[in-house]
Coordinates of C-alpha atoms in Angstrom, one line a residue:
X43 CA -7.2 24.2 5.3
X44 CA -9.7 21.5 6.2
X45 CA -10.9 20.9 9.8
X46 CA -8.8 17.7 10.1
X47 CA -5.7 19.4 8.6
X48 CA -6.1 22.2 11.1
X49 CA -6.5 19.8 14.0
X50 CA -3.4 17.9 12.9
X51 CA -1.5 21.1 12.3
X52 CA -2.2 22.3 15.8
X53 CA -1.2 19.0 17.4
X54 CA 2.1 18.9 15.4
X55 CA 2.9 22.4 16.5
X56 CA 3.1 21.0 20.0
X57 CA 6.3 19.1 21.0
X58 CA 4.4 15.8 21.4
X59 CA 4.3 13.9 18.1
X60 CA 6.1 10.6 18.7
X61 CA 9.5 10.0 17.2
X62 CA 9.3 13.0 14.8
X63 CA 12.2 15.4 15.1
X64 CA 11.6 19.1 14.8
X65 CA 12.9 19.1 11.2
X66 CA 10.5 16.4 10.2
X67 CA 7.6 18.1 11.9
X68 CA 8.4 21.3 10.1
X69 CA 8.5 19.5 6.7
X70 CA 5.2 17.7 7.4
X71 CA 3.5 21.0 8.5
X72 CA 4.6 22.7 5.3
X73 CA 3.2 19.9 3.1
X74 CA -0.2 19.6 4.7
X75 CA -0.6 23.4 4.5
X76 CA -0.5 23.0 0.7
X77 CA -2.9 20.3 -0.3
X78 CA -2.9 19.5 -4.1
X79 CA -5.7 20.0 -6.6
X80 CA -7.0 17.8 -9.4
X81 CA -5.4 20.2 -11.8
X82 CA -1.9 19.2 -10.8
X83 CA -0.1 16.6 -13.0
X84 CA 0.4 14.2 -10.1
X85 CA -3.4 14.1 -9.5
X86 CA -4.8 14.6 -12.9
X87 CA -6.8 11.3 -12.8
X88 CA -8.1 11.7 -9.3
X89 CA -11.0 14.0 -8.3
X90 CA -10.0 15.5 -5.0
X91 CA -12.9 17.8 -4.4
X92 CA -15.0 15.0 -2.8
X93 CA -12.0 14.0 -0.7
X94 CA -11.7 17.5 0.7
X95 CA -15.4 17.6 1.4
X96 CA -15.1 14.6 3.6
X97 CA -11.9 16.0 5.3
X98 CA -13.7 19.2 6.1
X99 CA -16.3 17.3 8.2
X100 CA -14.2 14.4 9.5
X101 CA -12.9 13.8 13.0
X102 CA -10.5 11.2 14.4
X103 CA -12.5 8.4 16.1
X104 CA -11.9 7.6 19.7
X105 CA -10.8 4.1 20.9
X106 CA -13.6 1.5 20.4
X107 CA -13.4 -1.3 23.0
X108 CA -16.7 -2.9 22.2
X109 CA -15.3 -5.2 19.5
X110 CA -14.7 -8.6 21.2
X111 CA -13.9 -10.7 18.1
X112 CA -13.1 -10.7 14.4
X113 CA -15.4 -13.0 12.5
X114 CA -13.1 -13.4 9.6
X115 CA -10.8 -16.4 9.9
X116 CA -7.2 -16.0 9.0
X117 CA -4.5 -18.6 8.1
X118 CA -1.8 -16.5 9.9
X119 CA -1.0 -17.4 13.4
X120 CA 0.9 -14.2 14.3
X121 CA -1.5 -11.2 14.2
X122 CA -1.7 -7.6 15.4
X123 CA -5.1 -6.0 15.3
X124 CA -6.0 -2.3 15.3
X125 CA -9.6 -1.2 15.6
X126 CA -10.3 2.3 14.1
X127 CA -6.6 3.0 14.3
X128 CA -6.1 1.9 17.9
X129 CA -4.2 -1.2 19.0
X130 CA -6.2 -4.0 20.4
X131 CA -4.1 -6.4 22.6
X132 CA -7.0 -8.7 23.3
X133 CA -7.6 -9.4 19.6
X134 CA -4.0 -9.8 18.8
X135 CA -2.1 -13.0 19.1
X136 CA 1.4 -14.6 19.0
X137 CA 3.2 -11.3 18.3
X138 CA 6.9 -11.4 17.6
X139 CA 9.4 -10.1 20.1
X140 CA 10.2 -7.1 17.9
X141 CA 6.6 -5.8 17.7
X142 CA 5.8 -2.5 19.5
X143 CA 2.7 -0.3 19.5
X144 CA 3.6 3.3 19.5
X145 CA 0.8 5.7 20.6
X146 CA 1.3 8.8 18.5
X147 CA 0.7 11.3 21.3
X148 CA 3.6 10.0 23.4
X149 CA 7.4 10.4 23.2
X150 CA 9.5 7.3 23.9
X151 CA 12.8 8.7 25.2
X152 CA 12.3 6.9 28.5
X153 CA 10.4 3.8 27.4
X154 CA 11.9 0.8 29.0
X155 CA 9.9 -1.6 26.9
X156 CA 11.8 -0.8 23.8
X157 CA 15.5 -1.9 23.5
X158 CA 17.9 1.1 23.2
X159 CA 19.1 0.1 19.8
X160 CA 15.6 -0.2 18.4
X161 CA 14.6 3.1 20.0
X162 CA 17.5 4.8 18.4
X163 CA 16.4 3.5 15.0
X164 CA 12.9 4.7 15.6
X165 CA 13.9 8.2 16.7
X166 CA 16.3 8.5 13.8
X167 CA 14.1 7.2 11.0
X168 CA 10.4 7.5 11.9
X169 CA 8.7 9.8 9.4
X170 CA 12.0 10.6 7.6
X171 CA 11.2 9.0 4.2
X172 CA 7.6 10.4 4.2
X173 CA 8.6 13.9 5.1
X174 CA 11.3 13.9 2.4
X175 CA 9.5 12.2 -0.4
X176 CA 5.8 12.0 0.5
X177 CA 3.0 14.1 -0.9
X178 CA 0.6 16.1 1.2
X179 CA -1.7 13.1 1.8
X180 CA 1.1 10.8 2.9
X181 CA 2.2 13.5 5.4
X182 CA -1.4 13.9 6.5
X183 CA -1.5 10.2 7.2
X184 CA 1.8 10.3 9.1
X185 CA 0.7 13.2 11.2
X186 CA -2.8 12.0 11.9
X187 CA -2.0 8.5 13.1
X188 CA -3.3 7.6 16.6
X189 CA -1.3 4.4 17.2
X190 CA 1.6 3.1 15.1
X191 CA 2.6 -0.5 14.5
X192 CA 6.4 -0.7 14.8
X193 CA 8.2 -3.9 13.9
X194 CA 11.9 -4.8 14.2
X195 CA 12.6 -8.1 12.5
X196 CA 15.8 -9.4 14.1
X197 CA 17.7 -12.7 14.1
X198 CA 15.0 -14.1 16.4
X199 CA 12.4 -13.8 13.6
X200 CA 10.8 -17.0 12.3
X201 CA 11.0 -16.5 8.5
X202 CA 8.3 -19.1 8.0
X203 CA 5.7 -17.3 10.2
X204 CA 4.4 -14.1 8.5
X205 CA 3.2 -11.3 10.7
X206 CA -0.4 -10.1 9.8
X207 CA -1.4 -6.6 10.6
X208 CA -5.2 -6.2 10.6
X209 CA -6.5 -2.7 10.3
X210 CA -10.2 -3.1 11.2
X211 CA -12.8 -0.4 10.9
X212 CA -16.2 -0.3 12.7
X213 CA -19.3 1.6 12.0
X214 CA -18.1 4.4 14.3
X215 CA -15.6 5.4 11.6
X216 CA -18.4 7.0 9.6
X217 CA -17.5 10.7 8.8
X218 CA -14.0 10.0 10.2
X219 CA -10.4 10.3 9.4
X220 CA -8.3 7.2 10.2
X221 CA -4.6 6.9 9.5
X222 CA -3.1 3.4 10.0
X223 CA 0.7 3.7 10.4
X224 CA 3.4 1.1 10.0
X225 CA 7.1 1.3 10.7
X226 CA 9.3 -1.7 9.8
X227 CA 13.0 -2.5 10.2
X228 CA 14.5 -5.7 8.9
X229 CA 17.9 -6.3 10.4
X230 CA 21.0 -7.4 8.6
X231 CA 20.7 -10.9 7.1
X232 CA 17.1 -11.5 8.3
X233 CA 14.3 -12.8 6.1
X234 CA 10.7 -11.8 7.1
X235 CA 7.2 -11.4 5.7
X236 CA 4.5 -8.9 6.7
X237 CA 0.9 -8.7 5.5
X238 CA -1.5 -5.7 6.0
X239 CA -5.2 -6.4 5.7
X240 CA -7.9 -3.7 5.7
X241 CA -11.2 -5.0 7.0
X242 CA -14.6 -3.4 7.3
X243 CA -16.4 -4.7 10.4
X244 CA -19.7 -3.1 9.3
X245 CA -20.8 -5.9 7.0
X246 CA -24.2 -4.3 6.6
X247 CA -22.9 -1.1 4.9
X248 CA -24.1 -0.3 1.4
X249 CA -21.2 0.2 -0.9
X250 CA -23.4 2.3 -3.2
X251 CA -23.7 5.0 -0.6
X252 CA -21.8 8.2 -0.9
X253 CA -18.2 7.9 0.4
X254 CA -18.1 9.5 3.8
X255 CA -14.8 8.5 5.4
X256 CA -11.1 9.0 4.7
X257 CA -8.6 6.2 5.4
X258 CA -5.0 7.1 4.9
X259 CA -2.4 4.4 5.5
X260 CA 1.3 5.0 5.6
X261 CA 4.2 2.6 5.8
X262 CA 8.0 3.0 6.0
X263 CA 10.3 0.1 5.4
X264 CA 14.0 0.0 6.2
X265 CA 15.8 -3.0 4.9
X266 CA 19.4 -3.5 6.2
X267 CA 22.3 -5.1 4.4
X268 CA 21.6 -8.7 3.2
X269 CA 18.0 -8.7 4.6
X270 CA 15.0 -9.9 2.7
X271 CA 11.6 -8.3 3.5
X272 CA 8.4 -9.1 1.7
X273 CA 5.3 -6.9 2.2
X274 CA 1.7 -7.4 1.0
X275 CA -1.4 -5.3 1.3
X276 CA -4.9 -6.6 0.8
X277 CA -7.8 -4.3 0.2
X278 CA -10.7 -6.7 -0.3
X279 CA -13.4 -5.5 2.1
X280 CA -15.8 -3.0 0.7
X281 CA -15.7 0.5 2.3
X282 CA -17.6 3.7 1.8
X283 CA -14.3 5.5 2.1
X284 CA -11.6 7.4 0.2
X285 CA -8.6 5.2 0.8
X286 CA -5.0 6.3 0.4
X287 CA -2.0 4.0 0.9
X288 CA 1.7 4.9 0.7
X289 CA 4.7 2.6 0.9
X290 CA 8.2 4.2 1.4
X291 CA 11.3 1.9 1.4
X292 CA 15.0 2.3 1.7
X293 CA 17.4 -0.6 1.0
X294 CA 21.0 -1.2 2.0
X295 CA 23.6 -3.3 0.1
X296 CA 22.6 -6.8 -1.0
X297 CA 19.1 -6.5 0.4
X298 CA 15.8 -7.6 -1.2
X299 CA 12.5 -5.9 -0.7
X300 CA 9.2 -6.7 -2.3
X301 CA 5.8 -5.0 -1.9
X302 CA 2.5 -5.9 -3.6
X303 CA -0.9 -4.3 -3.3
X304 CA -4.1 -6.2 -4.1
X305 CA -7.1 -4.0 -4.8
X306 CA -10.2 -6.2 -5.0
X307 CA -13.2 -3.9 -5.6
X308 CA -12.4 -0.8 -3.6
X309 CA -14.5 2.2 -4.4
X310 CA -11.5 4.6 -4.3
X311 CA -7.8 3.7 -3.7
X312 CA -4.8 5.8 -4.4
X313 CA -1.5 3.9 -3.9
X314 CA 1.9 5.6 -3.7
X315 CA 5.2 3.7 -3.8
X316 CA 8.5 5.5 -3.2
X317 CA 11.6 3.3 -3.2
X318 CA 15.3 4.3 -2.8
X319 CA 18.1 1.8 -3.5
X320 CA 21.1 3.3 -1.5
X321 CA 23.3 0.2 -1.3
X322 CA 24.9 -1.7 -4.1
X323 CA 23.4 -5.0 -5.3
X324 CA 20.0 -4.2 -3.8
X325 CA 17.0 -5.8 -5.5
X326 CA 13.5 -4.4 -5.5
X327 CA 10.2 -5.8 -6.8
X328 CA 7.0 -3.8 -6.7
X329 CA 3.6 -5.0 -7.9
X330 CA -0.1 -4.4 -7.8
X331 CA -3.3 -6.0 -9.0
X332 CA -6.6 -4.1 -9.4
X333 CA -9.9 -5.9 -10.1
X334 CA -12.6 -3.3 -10.3
X335 CA -16.2 -2.8 -11.4
X336 CA -19.1 -0.4 -10.6
X337 CA -17.8 3.2 -10.5
X338 CA -14.5 2.2 -8.7
X339 CA -11.4 4.3 -9.0
X340 CA -7.8 3.2 -8.7
X341 CA -4.8 5.5 -9.1
X342 CA -1.2 4.2 -8.6
X343 CA 2.0 6.2 -8.5
X344 CA 5.5 4.7 -8.4
X345 CA 8.9 6.4 -8.1
X346 CA 12.0 4.2 -7.9
X347 CA 15.3 6.0 -7.2
X348 CA 18.5 4.1 -8.3
X349 CA 21.2 5.9 -6.4
X350 CA 24.2 3.5 -6.6
X351 CA 25.6 0.9 -9.1
X352 CA 24.6 -2.7 -9.6
X353 CA 21.0 -2.6 -8.4
X354 CA 17.9 -4.2 -9.9
X355 CA 14.3 -3.1 -9.8
X356 CA 11.1 -4.6 -11.3
X357 CA 7.6 -3.2 -11.4
X358 CA 4.6 -5.4 -12.4
X359 CA 1.2 -3.8 -12.3
X360 CA -2.0 -5.4 -13.7
X361 CA -5.6 -4.1 -13.8
X362 CA -9.0 -5.4 -14.9
X363 CA -11.7 -2.7 -15.3
X364 CA -15.4 -3.4 -15.9
X365 CA -18.6 -1.3 -16.0
X366 CA -17.7 2.3 -15.3
X367 CA -14.5 1.8 -13.3
X368 CA -11.3 3.6 -14.0
X369 CA -7.6 2.8 -13.4
X370 CA -4.5 5.0 -13.7
X371 CA -0.8 4.2 -13.4
X372 CA 2.2 6.5 -13.4
X373 CA 5.5 4.7 -13.0
X374 CA 8.8 6.6 -12.8
X375 CA 12.3 5.2 -12.8
X376 CA 15.2 7.6 -11.9
X377 CA 18.7 6.3 -12.6
X378 CA 21.2 8.7 -11.0
X379 CA 24.6 9.5 -12.4
X380 CA 26.5 7.1 -10.2
X381 CA 24.0 4.3 -10.6
X382 CA 25.9 2.4 -13.4
X383 CA 25.0 -1.2 -14.2
X384 CA 21.4 -0.6 -13.2
X385 CA 18.8 -3.1 -14.4
X386 CA 15.3 -1.7 -14.2
X387 CA 12.1 -3.2 -15.6
X388 CA 8.6 -1.7 -15.6
X389 CA 5.4 -3.3 -16.9
X390 CA 1.8 -2.1 -16.7
X391 CA -1.0 -4.1 -18.5
X392 CA -4.7 -3.4 -18.2
X393 CA -7.8 -5.2 -19.6
X394 CA -10.9 -3.1 -20.2
X395 CA -14.2 -5.1 -20.3
X396 CA -16.7 -2.3 -20.9
X397 CA -17.1 0.7 -23.2
X398 CA -17.6 2.9 -20.2
X399 CA -14.5 1.6 -18.3
X400 CA -11.1 3.2 -18.8
X401 CA -7.4 2.8 -18.0
X402 CA -4.6 5.4 -18.3
X403 CA -0.9 4.6 -18.1
X404 CA 2.2 6.8 -18.0
X405 CA 5.6 5.0 -17.9
X406 CA 8.5 7.4 -17.3
X407 CA 12.3 7.0 -17.4
X408 CA 14.9 9.5 -16.2
X409 CA 18.4 8.1 -16.9
X410 CA 21.5 10.1 -16.1
X411 CA 23.9 7.1 -16.3
X412 CA 25.2 5.6 -19.6
X413 CA 25.8 1.9 -18.7
X414 CA 22.3 0.7 -17.8
X415 CA 19.5 -1.6 -18.9
X416 CA 16.1 0.0 -18.5
X417 CA 12.9 -1.2 -20.2
X418 CA 9.2 -0.3 -19.8
X419 CA 6.0 -1.6 -21.4
X420 CA 2.4 -0.5 -21.1
X421 CA -0.7 -2.0 -22.8
X422 CA -4.4 -1.3 -22.5
X423 CA -6.8 -3.6 -24.4
X424 CA -9.6 -6.1 -24.3
X425 CA -9.7 -9.8 -23.9
X426 CA -8.2 -11.7 -26.9
X427 CA -11.1 -12.4 -29.3
X428 CA -9.3 -15.5 -30.7
X429 CA -8.8 -17.0 -27.2
X430 CA -12.5 -16.3 -26.4
X431 CA -13.6 -18.0 -29.7
X432 CA -11.3 -21.0 -29.0
X433 CA -12.8 -21.6 -25.5
X434 CA -16.4 -21.1 -26.6
X435 CA -15.9 -23.5 -29.5
X436 CA -14.9 -26.1 -26.9
X437 CA -18.3 -25.7 -25.3
X438 CA -17.3 -23.2 -22.6
X439 CA -19.9 -20.5 -22.1
X440 CA -18.9 -16.9 -22.6
X441 CA -19.0 -16.0 -18.9
X442 CA -16.8 -18.9 -17.9
X443 CA -14.4 -18.2 -20.8
X444 CA -14.0 -14.6 -19.7
X445 CA -13.3 -15.7 -16.1
X446 CA -10.7 -18.3 -17.2
X447 CA -8.8 -15.7 -19.3
X448 CA -8.9 -13.2 -16.5
X449 CA -7.7 -15.7 -14.0
X450 CA -4.7 -16.5 -16.2
X451 CA -4.0 -12.7 -16.5
X452 CA -4.4 -12.0 -12.8
X453 CA -2.5 -15.0 -11.5
X454 CA 0.9 -13.6 -12.5
X455 CA 1.4 -11.7 -9.3
X456 CA 0.1 -14.2 -6.8
X457 CA 2.3 -16.9 -8.4
X458 CA 5.4 -14.8 -7.5
X459 CA 4.7 -14.8 -3.8
X460 CA 7.4 -17.0 -2.1
X461 CA 5.6 -17.8 1.2
X462 CA 3.2 -20.7 0.5
X463 CA 0.6 -19.6 3.1
X464 CA 0.4 -16.0 1.7
X465 CA 0.4 -17.3 -1.9
X466 CA -2.6 -19.6 -1.2
X467 CA -4.4 -17.0 0.7
X468 CA -3.9 -14.5 -2.2
X469 CA -4.9 -16.9 -4.9
X470 CA -8.1 -17.8 -3.0
X471 CA -9.1 -14.1 -2.5
X472 CA -8.4 -13.2 -6.2
X473 CA -10.3 -16.2 -7.5
X474 CA -13.3 -15.4 -5.2
X475 CA -13.4 -11.8 -6.3
X476 CA -13.2 -12.7 -10.0
X477 CA -16.2 -15.1 -9.4
X478 CA -18.1 -12.2 -7.9
X479 CA -17.3 -9.9 -10.8
X480 CA -19.1 -12.4 -13.2

């Protein structure tokens, strides 16, 4: 067991981990005691030995109060900022009434600042999905969090004002383990949007250095009947870090949940999605876009559980891999016996721009019901030679022709974002990164 695993193991053994019942604590402890190896099927495309080397030397950073401002501008007026995993009230602004910062070393049975009904939901659900469905790294992230952003979107929520969660990391996170944690409830009939951004404050860092930090983000999303929750994650700030990000969701009847991850040049990112549709007529959309070069690594794993009838799910994942980068996608749809009339779609497409780049895809269907519509498609290829010839024959140089085709390929996900502010922000970031790639 690594140093950080042992430290977390010891702290969890004490009755002080916030909002985690004894049953959940036990499940988490069992999983972090058995960390996986690269030889296991779930991790066959990810080299874990360097991750364990970092974890063996890492420590959890203390609170950094020296950061007085964030230089990056943001189009979002409502913002919660966490520095090195610790909440920063001074850098946050215009927070909704349902936002709460939960410090992980406390219990909240007597917290007067949290309404009784919200506190009951937190105590019942915090950590439940991760402990049941998560892998060892998701459990490590859950257990190792310092502070936790908890959000309860109620009927007071302004659906036109997205909430931005900024996870910012300073130079003091070198040789560290940081675990951003998010817990979200979207109440019945409410529509809300939440954005997570992962920002490196050490702009002078050299991304070619050896990765020396572990960042493990976890999120649990509970979408009540008739609610509509949209979630977006942006990884577009270079880190010398092994990054893991998990998204666990549970949907009630007639609800809508969407989650998209944008990986713009991260050295290492493993993304896990675990979704459960437990109420009839629930709709789910998961997506991801990876634009990578250098020796970057992206590994995405998706599991969607259809447990009841008349639900829909859609997965759209796209990747562009240049130089010596590598992408991997494993998507699994499980349609249980009672989930008749399920409509499930999965699509994974990748473009490989270099002989040394690679992409692996593994679509999987497990269907135990007989009245369903399930499709999956996966392609890995190069840019269309005919399209390139056509553009170049019109006087467009090769570099610009490639960029135009890739923009057309990558824009599919941003175009599906409903909120105009988020969509424009995403399109700008994607276009800027594609320009940097060429």
